[in-house]
Amino acid sequence: MMLSRCSGVGLWGRARVGVLHPNHPLKGRHPGPEVGASKVQLRHKLGVPGVQGPPPRPPVMVPGVQMRSLRFALGPLFARLRPYTGGPCNSAEGQPREGSEVLLDVCQRRHFLRGDQQQALAWDSYLRGCHPGFGPLGMELRKNLAAQWWASVVVSREQVFAVDSLLHRAPAAGMMPAGEALRLIQGGTVREIFQNKELHKEQITATLEKVLGMSGVLREDLLHGALEQYINCLELVNKRLPCGLAQVGVCFHPVPDIEPQNDNIARIGERTMSSLVWFSSARTAGQWLDYWLRQRLQWWRKFAIGPSNFSSSDFQDKEGRKGNHLYYSFPWGKEPVETLQSLGDKELLQMYPGNKSKLHGRDGRKNVIPHVLSVSGNLDQGVLAYLCDSLQLTESSLTRKKTLQRKVLKLHPCLTPIKVALDVGRGPTMELRQVCQGLFSELIEKGISVWPGYLETMQTPLEQLYAKYDEMSVLFTVLISDATLENGVVQLRSRDTTMKEIMHISRLKDFLTKYITAAKNV
């Protein structure tokens, strides 16, 4: 049978069914979970070392899989889960700063973070928002983080609704302070004012004040945009409390110049924020603050290898209003990732002066002006936190004579930008690529992100390829080879265990789908 004469669709179909040579040892057997069962039994006889003590993140269990299939599909892959060795603050060398530099190098080389061609960027630049932005993988990681936030706060809640607000607004709208707000002004307008020889100093000042008063104001948070939509939300729920408004979007903030001679100059930085504005009666406001604090801290810890690195502390503002900061412990210290604060009814009353009756919501049989709880998260900071949390450094021997440090970003399956990498091994290149393209389309249709490694024309040793994918946080590497054309089996390599297993190509989609689904429920 000449597979090289088949079309791409034919090759994909034959690979799924498994075309066996008449003398192949698997001829006549179902090429599914039984393949490799003897290898599993041998490992059980020899005794594969397991995890010493409970792992920080529970192993993913795939529901609805029979025990024999489960042993094949998951047993070896999870049999040797390594104990957590920590992020950069617990690197193999025990040197926090060195681990931080290793992480920064990995994140820039693998395009999680964008670097600067003019100067080397340190962590402080990314924390202050003074950087070129995220790379393609960093953008995908932030998108996944925002999707998980949205699913947790909005989709699964009956009383939370999505809203949207403008990036900039008229200066009179809302409660933006006139003096401190970031404003949009055309540079040419300011230049014309200063170059006008007929204007005196007082006239220049007055003209600038007028231009500032007419210029748009950039939003620095998502709170005020939600408050503007409170009355519409109240009508939507028939004035029933509690209820909430949620949004994810870009906000702007001033970034002071680090040069000492530029103390009065600030750049405009931007960051992606998540916001939940929760309206409840004054009677239950304290209970809701405690509730959302537990929910949010549990959510941040859910995706972490080291959950204890996320912590909280309470505070009070100048007016005595209570709140909580959620922190992540970076190697250099704690940085905030989210803030919860009870604001009372002050913001609502300032937003809607005059008739207070239109603000009333129903708390049982009573009509009350609700108190506002703001839950504001910094998703950019969250991306940096999970990158730091995910780094693990281990010794890896690429050759007998050379031992290198293996760097792995073990991002949670729900957050990692790329779930699967497809590569080709030995065999006819064109036919193998056609099989990869068929598998690529099938996985993409199921919402599984795929890295098309089979498009690479330069040959790379497999161990170097695995090292690259580990740094990209790819969950599984699938190797398509001539064995796939003969009997439909592929090699599946796990990021977390480094173990390689044989699986039939027809089972791959269901295995990956159940794996990712199970990870969401852990």
mmCIF file of C-alpha atoms in Angstrom, residues 218-426:
data_model
loop_
_atom_site.group_PDB
_atom_site.id
_atom_site.type_symbol
_atom_site.label_atom_id
_atom_site.label_comp_id
_atom_site.label_asym_id
_atom_site.label_seq_id
_atom_site.Cartn_x
_atom_site.Cartn_y
_atom_site.Cartn_z
ATOM 1 C CA LEU A 218 -8.402 59.111 30.253
ATOM 2 C CA ARG A 219 -9.898 56.546 32.610
ATOM 3 C CA GLU A 220 -7.679 55.426 35.474
ATOM 4 C CA ASP A 221 -10.082 52.783 36.784
ATOM 5 C CA LEU A 222 -13.259 50.951 35.779
ATOM 6 C CA LEU A 223 -15.258 51.910 38.871
ATOM 7 C CA HIS A 224 -16.731 55.170 37.630
ATOM 8 C CA GLY A 225 -17.846 53.718 34.312
ATOM 9 C CA ALA A 226 -19.794 51.054 36.213
ATOM 10 C CA LEU A 227 -21.363 53.609 38.572
ATOM 11 C CA GLU A 228 -22.628 55.532 35.548
ATOM 12 C CA GLN A 229 -24.627 52.456 34.558
ATOM 13 C CA TYR A 230 -26.002 51.717 38.026
ATOM 14 C CA ILE A 231 -29.535 53.033 37.397
ATOM 15 C CA ASN A 232 -29.892 51.010 34.181
ATOM 16 C CA CYS A 233 -28.679 47.937 36.051
ATOM 17 C CA LEU A 234 -31.198 48.618 38.814
ATOM 18 C CA GLU A 235 -34.046 48.603 36.298
ATOM 19 C CA LEU A 236 -32.724 45.376 34.779
ATOM 20 C CA VAL A 237 -33.006 43.499 38.098
ATOM 21 C CA ASN A 238 -36.268 45.218 39.084
ATOM 22 C CA LYS A 239 -34.397 47.132 41.834
ATOM 23 C CA ARG A 240 -33.541 43.917 43.670
ATOM 24 C CA LEU A 241 -30.318 43.901 45.722
ATOM 25 C CA PRO A 242 -27.603 42.660 45.706
ATOM 26 C CA CYS A 243 -26.320 42.907 42.130
ATOM 27 C CA GLY A 244 -23.025 43.571 40.398
ATOM 28 C CA LEU A 245 -21.445 45.034 37.267
ATOM 29 C CA ALA A 246 -18.267 43.569 35.786
ATOM 30 C CA GLN A 247 -15.774 44.706 33.176
ATOM 31 C CA VAL A 248 -12.283 43.933 31.889
ATOM 32 C CA GLY A 249 -10.409 46.698 30.111
ATOM 33 C CA VAL A 250 -7.356 48.912 29.766
ATOM 34 C CA CYS A 251 -6.774 51.711 32.277
ATOM 35 C CA PHE A 252 -4.115 54.422 32.303
ATOM 36 C CA HIS A 253 -1.859 55.636 35.086
ATOM 37 C CA PRO A 254 1.022 58.101 35.452
ATOM 38 C CA VAL A 255 4.508 56.572 35.467
ATOM 39 C CA PRO A 256 7.118 58.889 37.049
ATOM 40 C CA ASP A 257 10.354 59.277 35.133
ATOM 41 C CA ILE A 258 13.231 57.529 36.900
ATOM 42 C CA GLU A 259 15.707 60.250 35.915
ATOM 43 C CA PRO A 260 16.254 62.643 38.870
ATOM 44 C CA GLN A 261 16.255 65.723 36.643
ATOM 45 C CA ASN A 262 12.747 64.856 35.388
ATOM 46 C CA ASP A 263 10.892 64.861 38.709
ATOM 47 C CA ASN A 264 7.910 66.743 37.279
ATOM 48 C CA ILE A 265 7.611 64.619 34.141
ATOM 49 C CA ALA A 266 5.425 61.515 34.068
ATOM 50 C CA ARG A 267 4.762 59.110 31.245
ATOM 51 C CA ILE A 268 1.377 57.492 30.680
ATOM 52 C CA GLY A 269 1.400 53.781 31.418
ATOM 53 C CA GLU A 270 -1.408 51.338 30.782
ATOM 54 C CA ARG A 271 -2.552 48.100 32.358
ATOM 55 C CA THR A 272 -5.401 45.651 31.875
ATOM 56 C CA MET A 273 -7.745 45.709 34.850
ATOM 57 C CA SER A 274 -10.634 43.543 35.998
ATOM 58 C CA SER A 275 -13.446 45.169 37.932
ATOM 59 C CA LEU A 276 -16.468 43.970 39.858
ATOM 60 C CA VAL A 277 -18.656 46.673 41.383
ATOM 61 C CA TRP A 278 -21.031 45.061 43.873
ATOM 62 C CA PHE A 279 -24.139 46.825 45.189
ATOM 63 C CA SER A 280 -25.688 45.642 48.448
ATOM 64 C CA SER A 281 -27.528 47.034 51.446
ATOM 65 C CA ALA A 282 -25.535 48.718 54.202
ATOM 66 C CA ARG A 283 -26.757 45.972 56.522
ATOM 67 C CA THR A 284 -24.951 43.222 54.553
ATOM 68 C CA ALA A 285 -21.982 45.215 53.172
ATOM 69 C CA GLY A 286 -19.488 43.816 55.693
ATOM 70 C CA GLN A 287 -20.602 40.241 55.041
ATOM 71 C CA TRP A 288 -20.202 40.700 51.315
ATOM 72 C CA LEU A 289 -16.683 42.091 51.770
ATOM 73 C CA ASP A 290 -15.730 38.953 53.701
ATOM 74 C CA TYR A 291 -17.416 36.742 51.097
ATOM 75 C CA TRP A 292 -15.662 38.268 48.104
ATOM 76 C CA LEU A 293 -12.334 38.295 49.935
ATOM 77 C CA ARG A 294 -12.563 34.526 50.418
ATOM 78 C CA GLN A 295 -13.691 33.993 46.824
ATOM 79 C CA ARG A 296 -10.960 36.089 45.266
ATOM 80 C CA LEU A 297 -8.115 34.728 47.384
ATOM 81 C CA GLN A 298 -9.252 31.176 46.643
ATOM 82 C CA TRP A 299 -9.422 31.999 42.929
ATOM 83 C CA TRP A 300 -5.868 33.354 42.763
ATOM 84 C CA ARG A 301 -4.546 30.344 44.662
ATOM 85 C CA LYS A 302 -6.407 27.890 42.441
ATOM 86 C CA PHE A 303 -3.992 28.301 39.529
ATOM 87 C CA ALA A 304 -0.757 28.483 41.542
ATOM 88 C CA ILE A 305 1.847 25.813 42.227
ATOM 89 C CA GLY A 306 2.661 27.619 45.478
ATOM 90 C CA PRO A 307 -0.754 28.856 46.711
ATOM 91 C CA SER A 308 0.695 30.284 49.922
ATOM 92 C CA ASN A 309 2.509 32.955 47.893
ATOM 93 C CA PHE A 310 -0.869 34.675 47.540
ATOM 94 C CA SER A 311 -1.901 36.453 50.733
ATOM 95 C CA SER A 312 -4.148 39.259 51.961
ATOM 96 C CA SER A 313 -3.992 42.166 54.384
ATOM 97 C CA ASP A 314 -6.675 44.609 55.506
ATOM 98 C CA PHE A 315 -6.509 48.397 55.495
ATOM 99 C CA GLN A 316 -8.565 51.514 56.102
ATOM 100 C CA ASP A 317 -8.518 54.685 54.042
ATOM 101 C CA LYS A 318 -8.533 58.224 55.431
ATOM 102 C CA GLU A 319 -12.310 58.116 55.778
ATOM 103 C CA GLY A 320 -12.232 54.884 57.761
ATOM 104 C CA ARG A 321 -13.592 52.694 54.967
ATOM 105 C CA LYS A 322 -12.360 49.108 55.186
ATOM 106 C CA GLY A 323 -10.712 47.090 52.462
ATOM 107 C CA ASN A 324 -8.251 44.322 51.656
ATOM 108 C CA HIS A 325 -5.198 44.026 49.434
ATOM 109 C CA LEU A 326 -4.344 40.699 47.800
ATOM 110 C CA TYR A 327 -0.603 40.222 47.278
ATOM 111 C CA TYR A 328 1.770 37.888 45.508
ATOM 112 C CA SER A 329 5.161 37.277 47.122
ATOM 113 C CA PHE A 330 7.759 37.922 44.431
ATOM 114 C CA PRO A 331 11.439 37.207 45.207
ATOM 115 C CA TRP A 332 11.974 40.915 45.911
ATOM 116 C CA GLY A 333 8.846 41.338 48.054
ATOM 117 C CA LYS A 334 5.063 41.484 47.945
ATOM 118 C CA GLU A 335 3.245 43.230 45.118
ATOM 119 C CA PRO A 336 -0.539 43.836 44.995
ATOM 120 C CA VAL A 337 -2.603 41.970 42.405
ATOM 121 C CA GLU A 338 -6.108 42.932 43.549
ATOM 122 C CA THR A 339 -7.843 45.369 45.898
ATOM 123 C CA LEU A 340 -11.230 45.069 47.581
ATOM 124 C CA GLN A 341 -12.768 48.085 49.304
ATOM 125 C CA SER A 342 -16.123 48.998 50.806
ATOM 126 C CA LEU A 343 -16.904 52.503 49.560
ATOM 127 C CA GLY A 344 -20.240 53.099 51.262
ATOM 128 C CA ASP A 345 -22.757 55.240 49.368
ATOM 129 C CA LYS A 346 -20.528 58.304 48.900
ATOM 130 C CA GLU A 347 -19.544 57.583 45.277
ATOM 131 C CA LEU A 348 -23.145 56.960 44.210
ATOM 132 C CA LEU A 349 -24.401 60.147 45.852
ATOM 133 C CA GLN A 350 -21.647 62.166 44.153
ATOM 134 C CA MET A 351 -22.383 60.559 40.797
ATOM 135 C CA TYR A 352 -26.131 61.238 41.041
ATOM 136 C CA PRO A 353 -26.713 64.493 42.983
ATOM 137 C CA GLY A 354 -30.273 65.588 43.588
ATOM 138 C CA ASN A 355 -33.159 63.119 43.745
ATOM 139 C CA LYS A 356 -32.014 60.161 45.864
ATOM 140 C CA SER A 357 -35.144 58.078 45.295
ATOM 141 C CA LYS A 358 -33.898 56.933 41.881
ATOM 142 C CA LEU A 359 -30.938 55.268 43.629
ATOM 143 C CA HIS A 360 -33.122 53.130 45.886
ATOM 144 C CA GLY A 361 -32.875 49.371 45.626
ATOM 145 C CA ARG A 362 -34.982 46.749 47.379
ATOM 146 C CA ASP A 363 -33.508 44.967 50.391
ATOM 147 C CA GLY A 364 -36.375 42.710 51.326
ATOM 148 C CA ARG A 365 -39.291 45.103 51.829
ATOM 149 C CA LYS A 366 -37.126 48.157 52.439
ATOM 150 C CA ASN A 367 -35.957 50.707 49.895
ATOM 151 C CA VAL A 368 -32.329 51.611 50.560
ATOM 152 C CA ILE A 369 -29.447 53.401 48.879
ATOM 153 C CA PRO A 370 -26.930 50.593 48.326
ATOM 154 C CA HIS A 371 -23.371 50.543 49.526
ATOM 155 C CA VAL A 372 -20.686 49.932 46.911
ATOM 156 C CA LEU A 373 -17.973 47.272 47.069
ATOM 157 C CA SER A 374 -15.160 47.652 44.533
ATOM 158 C CA VAL A 375 -13.126 44.571 43.545
ATOM 159 C CA SER A 376 -10.332 45.762 41.241
ATOM 160 C CA GLY A 377 -7.664 43.397 39.889
ATOM 161 C CA ASN A 378 -4.491 44.060 37.914
ATOM 162 C CA LEU A 379 -4.330 41.292 35.296
ATOM 163 C CA ASP A 380 -0.917 42.422 34.046
ATOM 164 C CA GLN A 381 0.444 41.995 37.554
ATOM 165 C CA GLY A 382 -1.327 38.642 37.712
ATOM 166 C CA VAL A 383 0.492 37.478 34.578
ATOM 167 C CA LEU A 384 3.847 38.341 36.160
ATOM 168 C CA ALA A 385 2.823 36.561 39.363
ATOM 169 C CA TYR A 386 1.908 33.314 37.609
ATOM 170 C CA LEU A 387 5.049 33.404 35.466
ATOM 171 C CA CYS A 388 7.101 33.744 38.642
ATOM 172 C CA ASP A 389 5.103 30.995 40.340
ATOM 173 C CA SER A 390 5.482 28.578 37.435
ATOM 174 C CA LEU A 391 9.280 28.567 36.995
ATOM 175 C CA GLN A 392 11.040 25.385 38.064
ATOM 176 C CA LEU A 393 14.749 24.733 37.667
ATOM 177 C CA THR A 394 16.086 21.175 37.524
ATOM 178 C CA GLU A 395 19.215 19.479 36.260
ATOM 179 C CA SER A 396 18.878 18.005 32.774
ATOM 180 C CA SER A 397 21.463 15.890 30.948
ATOM 181 C CA LEU A 398 21.343 16.490 27.217
ATOM 182 C CA THR A 399 24.448 14.393 26.588
ATOM 183 C CA ARG A 400 26.595 12.077 28.642
ATOM 184 C CA LYS A 401 29.284 14.715 28.984
ATOM 185 C CA LYS A 402 27.178 17.851 29.410
ATOM 186 C CA THR A 403 24.631 18.618 32.103
ATOM 187 C CA LEU A 404 22.438 21.675 31.717
ATOM 188 C CA GLN A 405 19.815 23.371 33.831
ATOM 189 C CA ARG A 406 16.297 22.503 32.708
ATOM 190 C CA LYS A 407 13.975 25.505 32.866
ATOM 191 C CA VAL A 408 10.257 24.747 32.896
ATOM 192 C CA LEU A 409 7.309 27.102 33.115
ATOM 193 C CA LYS A 410 4.637 24.902 34.681
ATOM 194 C CA LEU A 411 1.670 27.179 34.128
ATOM 195 C CA HIS A 412 -1.732 25.801 35.050
ATOM 196 C CA PRO A 413 -3.409 23.924 32.144
ATOM 197 C CA CYS A 414 -6.181 26.535 32.051
ATOM 198 C CA LEU A 415 -3.709 29.409 31.753
ATOM 199 C CA THR A 416 -0.873 28.088 29.608
ATOM 200 C CA PRO A 417 -0.947 29.760 26.163
ATOM 201 C CA ILE A 418 -0.256 26.592 24.165
ATOM 202 C CA LYS A 419 -1.689 23.238 25.144
ATOM 203 C CA VAL A 420 -0.125 21.020 22.457
ATOM 204 C CA ALA A 421 2.831 21.168 20.070
ATOM 205 C CA LEU A 422 2.737 19.040 16.922
ATOM 206 C CA ASP A 423 6.041 17.890 15.448
ATOM 207 C CA VAL A 424 7.169 15.308 12.926
ATOM 208 C CA GLY A 425 9.732 12.571 13.442
ATOM 209 C CA ARG A 426 11.255 10.141 11.003
#
